[in-house]
Short mmCIF file of C-alpha atoms in Angstrom, two decimals:
data_model
loop_
_atom_site.label_atom_id
_atom_site.label_comp_id
_atom_site.label_asym_id
_atom_site.label_seq_id
_atom_site.Cartn_x
_atom_site.Cartn_y
_atom_site.Cartn_z
CA MET M 17 -73.52 -25.72 17.17
CA GLY M 18 -72.90 -24.04 13.93
CA LEU M 19 -73.86 -24.93 10.23
CA GLY M 20 -73.28 -28.73 9.27
CA ILE M 21 -73.43 -29.99 5.79
CA THR M 22 -75.65 -33.33 4.20
CA VAL M 23 -74.31 -34.51 0.91
CA MET M 24 -76.52 -36.69 -1.68
CA VAL M 25 -75.93 -38.13 -4.69
CA VAL M 26 -79.67 -37.57 -6.41
CA ASP M 27 -81.32 -38.92 -9.62
CA TRP M 28 -81.99 -35.74 -11.01
CA ARG M 29 -84.98 -37.53 -12.99
CA ARG M 30 -86.53 -38.11 -10.09
CA LEU M 31 -85.32 -35.14 -8.40
CA GLU M 32 -86.87 -32.99 -10.97
CA ALA M 33 -90.51 -34.86 -11.03
CA ILE M 34 -91.07 -33.42 -7.41
CA PRO M 35 -92.89 -30.56 -7.74
CA ALA M 36 -90.20 -27.72 -7.34
CA ASP M 37 -91.61 -26.49 -3.44
CA GLU M 38 -91.30 -29.51 -2.62
CA ARG M 39 -88.00 -30.80 -3.38
CA VAL M 40 -85.72 -29.39 -0.32
CA ASP M 41 -88.23 -30.63 2.48
CA ARG M 42 -88.52 -33.89 0.49
CA LEU M 43 -84.41 -34.15 0.39
CA TYR M 44 -84.59 -33.60 4.11
CA GLU M 45 -86.94 -36.14 4.74
CA GLU M 46 -85.17 -38.99 2.39
CA SER M 47 -82.14 -37.90 4.25
CA TYR M 48 -83.32 -38.46 7.67
CA ALA M 49 -82.57 -42.00 7.44
CA ALA M 50 -78.98 -41.49 7.09
CA ASP M 51 -78.13 -39.93 10.75
CA ASP M 52 -77.05 -42.71 12.47
CA VAL M 53 -73.74 -43.21 9.78
CA ASP M 54 -70.66 -42.29 10.66
CA ALA M 55 -68.55 -41.89 7.68
CA GLY M 56 -69.34 -43.48 3.92
CA TRP M 57 -72.35 -44.16 1.79
CA PHE M 58 -75.79 -44.93 3.49
CA TRP M 59 -78.43 -46.31 0.06
CA PRO M 60 -82.01 -46.39 1.11
CA GLY M 61 -83.24 -50.34 1.33
CA GLU M 62 -78.93 -51.36 1.39
CA ARG M 63 -78.49 -50.02 -2.38
CA ALA M 64 -80.77 -52.68 -3.59
CA GLY M 65 -83.85 -51.51 -2.56
CA ALA M 66 -86.30 -52.63 0.28
CA GLU M 67 -88.89 -53.90 -1.64
CA GLY M 68 -87.21 -54.68 -4.96
CA ALA M 69 -86.69 -50.77 -6.76
CA ALA M 70 -83.79 -49.38 -6.84
CA PRO M 71 -82.82 -46.07 -4.47
CA TRP M 72 -82.59 -42.50 -6.33
CA TRP M 73 -80.84 -41.14 -4.15
CA GLY M 74 -77.70 -41.92 -1.29
CA VAL M 75 -76.37 -39.74 1.33
CA TYR M 76 -72.07 -39.92 2.00
CA GLU M 77 -71.67 -39.15 5.49
CA PHE M 78 -67.53 -37.64 5.60
CA SER M 79 -64.74 -39.16 7.90
CA ARG M 80 -64.74 -37.14 11.55
CA THR M 81 -66.76 -34.80 10.36
CA LEU M 82 -69.29 -35.10 12.25
CA GLY M 83 -72.04 -33.50 9.63
CA SER M 84 -70.31 -30.09 9.94
CA TYR M 85 -69.13 -27.85 7.37
CA LYS M 86 -66.38 -26.58 9.17
CA PRO M 87 -63.88 -28.86 7.63
CA HIS M 88 -64.94 -28.26 4.70
CA PHE M 89 -64.64 -24.90 4.67
CA TRP M 90 -61.34 -25.05 6.00
CA ALA M 91 -59.99 -27.71 3.73
CA GLY M 92 -60.81 -24.09 1.53
CA GLU M 93 -58.75 -22.06 3.58
CA ALA M 94 -56.12 -24.82 3.70
CA TRP M 95 -55.95 -24.56 -0.28
CA ASP M 96 -55.31 -20.81 -0.87
CA ASP M 97 -52.31 -21.06 1.35
CA ALA M 98 -50.77 -24.10 0.00
CA ARG M 99 -52.28 -23.63 -3.66
CA ASP M 100 -49.06 -20.96 -4.86
CA HIS M 101 -46.47 -24.47 -4.55
CA ALA M 102 -48.53 -26.88 -5.89
CA GLU M 103 -47.72 -27.83 -9.66
CA PRO M 104 -49.68 -26.35 -12.28
CA ARG M 105 -51.20 -29.00 -13.30
CA LEU M 106 -52.86 -29.65 -9.71
CA ARG M 107 -53.57 -25.94 -9.08
CA ASP M 108 -55.50 -25.65 -12.01
CA ALA M 109 -57.67 -28.60 -11.47
CA LEU M 110 -57.92 -28.56 -7.81
CA ASP M 111 -58.80 -24.19 -7.81
CA GLY M 112 -61.69 -25.80 -10.44
CA PHE M 113 -62.54 -28.57 -8.30
CA LEU M 114 -63.40 -27.07 -4.64
CA ILE M 115 -65.11 -24.16 -6.89
CA GLY M 116 -67.56 -25.98 -8.32
CA LEU M 117 -67.86 -27.64 -4.73
CA GLY M 118 -68.75 -24.36 -3.21
CA ILE M 119 -65.56 -25.02 -1.27
CA ARG M 120 -63.53 -22.07 -2.18
CA TRP M 121 -64.66 -18.88 -3.48
CA ASP M 122 -64.63 -18.06 -7.37
CA PRO M 123 -62.35 -14.73 -7.77
CA GLU M 124 -63.82 -14.17 -11.21
CA ALA M 125 -67.55 -14.99 -10.25
CA ASP M 126 -70.21 -12.31 -10.84
CA ASP M 127 -72.01 -12.13 -7.69
CA ASP M 128 -74.55 -10.87 -10.26
CA ASP M 129 -74.89 -15.42 -10.97
CA ASP M 130 -75.66 -16.14 -7.36
CA VAL M 131 -79.50 -18.59 -7.57
CA PRO M 132 -82.41 -15.89 -7.53
CA PRO M 133 -84.58 -15.42 -4.90
CA GLY M 134 -87.00 -17.80 -4.76
CA GLU M 135 -85.60 -20.55 -6.99
CA TRP M 136 -86.20 -24.27 -4.88
CA GLN M 137 -82.50 -24.70 -4.84
CA SER M 138 -81.27 -21.36 -3.31
CA GLY M 139 -81.26 -22.35 0.14
CA LEU M 140 -79.32 -25.69 -0.56
CA LEU M 141 -75.36 -25.64 0.13
CA LEU M 142 -74.50 -26.98 -2.77
CA HIS M 143 -76.51 -27.66 -6.53
CA CYS M 144 -74.35 -29.79 -8.61
CA PRO M 145 -76.90 -30.78 -11.70
CA PRO M 146 -75.49 -34.31 -13.27
CA ALA M 147 -73.55 -31.55 -16.45
CA GLU M 148 -71.39 -30.11 -13.65
CA THR M 149 -71.21 -32.95 -11.43
CA SER M 150 -69.33 -34.79 -14.45
CA ALA M 151 -67.16 -32.28 -15.31
CA LEU M 152 -66.01 -32.67 -11.90
CA ALA M 153 -65.47 -35.76 -11.75
CA GLY M 154 -63.06 -35.26 -14.93
CA LEU M 155 -61.48 -31.99 -12.48
CA TRP M 156 -61.46 -34.63 -9.39
CA SER M 157 -59.23 -37.50 -12.55
CA ARG M 158 -56.63 -35.05 -13.24
CA ALA M 159 -55.75 -33.58 -9.37
CA GLU M 160 -56.30 -37.06 -8.12
CA PRO M 161 -52.81 -38.46 -8.64
CA HIS M 162 -50.80 -35.64 -7.91
CA LEU M 163 -52.39 -34.59 -4.93
CA ASP M 164 -49.95 -36.51 -2.86
CA GLY M 165 -46.93 -34.39 -4.51
CA LEU M 166 -48.10 -31.22 -3.29
CA ARG M 167 -48.09 -33.02 1.22
CA ASP M 168 -44.22 -31.19 1.53
CA ALA M 169 -44.95 -28.03 0.63
CA PHE M 170 -49.02 -27.74 2.24
CA ASP M 171 -47.50 -29.20 5.71
CA THR M 172 -44.83 -26.53 5.23
CA HIS M 173 -47.14 -23.51 4.20
CA ALA M 174 -50.77 -24.66 5.20
CA ALA M 175 -51.11 -27.34 7.69
CA ARG M 176 -53.23 -25.38 10.83
CA GLY M 177 -52.19 -27.70 13.88
CA PRO M 178 -52.88 -30.99 15.91
CA ARG M 179 -56.65 -29.09 16.78
CA SER M 180 -57.88 -28.08 13.68
CA TRP M 181 -60.09 -29.89 11.54
CA ILE M 182 -57.56 -29.47 9.06
CA PRO M 183 -54.54 -30.04 10.70
CA ASP M 184 -52.07 -31.60 7.84
CA HIS M 185 -51.86 -32.82 3.91
CA ALA M 186 -53.75 -35.92 5.42
CA ALA M 187 -56.59 -34.49 6.35
CA PHE M 188 -56.56 -32.37 3.73
CA ALA M 189 -56.67 -34.94 1.09
CA SER M 190 -59.10 -37.48 3.04
CA LEU M 191 -61.32 -35.50 2.73
CA LEU M 192 -61.37 -34.11 -1.12
CA ARG M 193 -61.19 -38.09 -1.39
CA GLY M 194 -64.63 -38.18 0.40
CA TRP M 195 -65.53 -34.95 -2.22
CA GLY M 196 -64.13 -37.19 -4.93
CA GLU M 197 -66.21 -40.65 -4.54
CA VAL M 198 -69.28 -38.65 -3.67
CA VAL M 199 -68.93 -37.19 -8.05
CA GLY M 200 -67.61 -40.16 -9.04
CA GLU M 201 -70.45 -42.62 -7.71
CA ALA M 202 -72.65 -39.60 -8.86
CA ASP M 203 -71.12 -39.22 -12.02
CA ARG M 204 -71.48 -43.02 -12.75
CA GLN M 205 -75.14 -43.22 -12.45
CA GLY M 206 -75.23 -40.01 -14.26
CA TRP M 207 -76.78 -38.20 -11.13
CA GLY M 208 -76.54 -35.06 -9.44
CA VAL M 209 -75.57 -33.55 -6.06
CA ILE M 210 -76.87 -31.83 -3.21
CA GLY M 211 -75.68 -30.40 -0.07
CA LEU M 212 -78.37 -29.67 2.47
CA ARG M 213 -77.61 -27.36 5.18
CA CYS M 214 -78.18 -28.53 8.73
#
């Protein structure tokens, strides 16, 4: 079936209160409640909390991805084809945004910067504490107003056709706007973002 991703926004203080060697298992356990969501947000206890307690996490399901990581990967590949045709403001902001989400490889990254083996987050697809999430939200706020201006160049240089995960600019923009929703919501709450491997 391939690699899947479950994207969660998480109250980092609550997460760090869980013993490190139990965090990933606890996140998987919590996220199972969101299995029936087709698109958009799932909040435990419908956001208000089933027993009055505020939720400490939420899951975002990207539209038309079926939980697969493939659309995210192909969005990164498509951006590589389109980025030379983007205006510099969009290119700089979107490069940082996609690299921060792990959707695009950072050509300047040092392989030694990887998470040391044994660290609790080493098995995750995405690990963005609140400060990193806030930086991503800032990059998105700079990129989003210019995204529609990329339509013609994207469809000329990066569109993959109707049978692809990212067939055109509309699909690319929709996926990125989903990520914008995720980092924006996490930033508003002062939370972080986690991508669980499924």
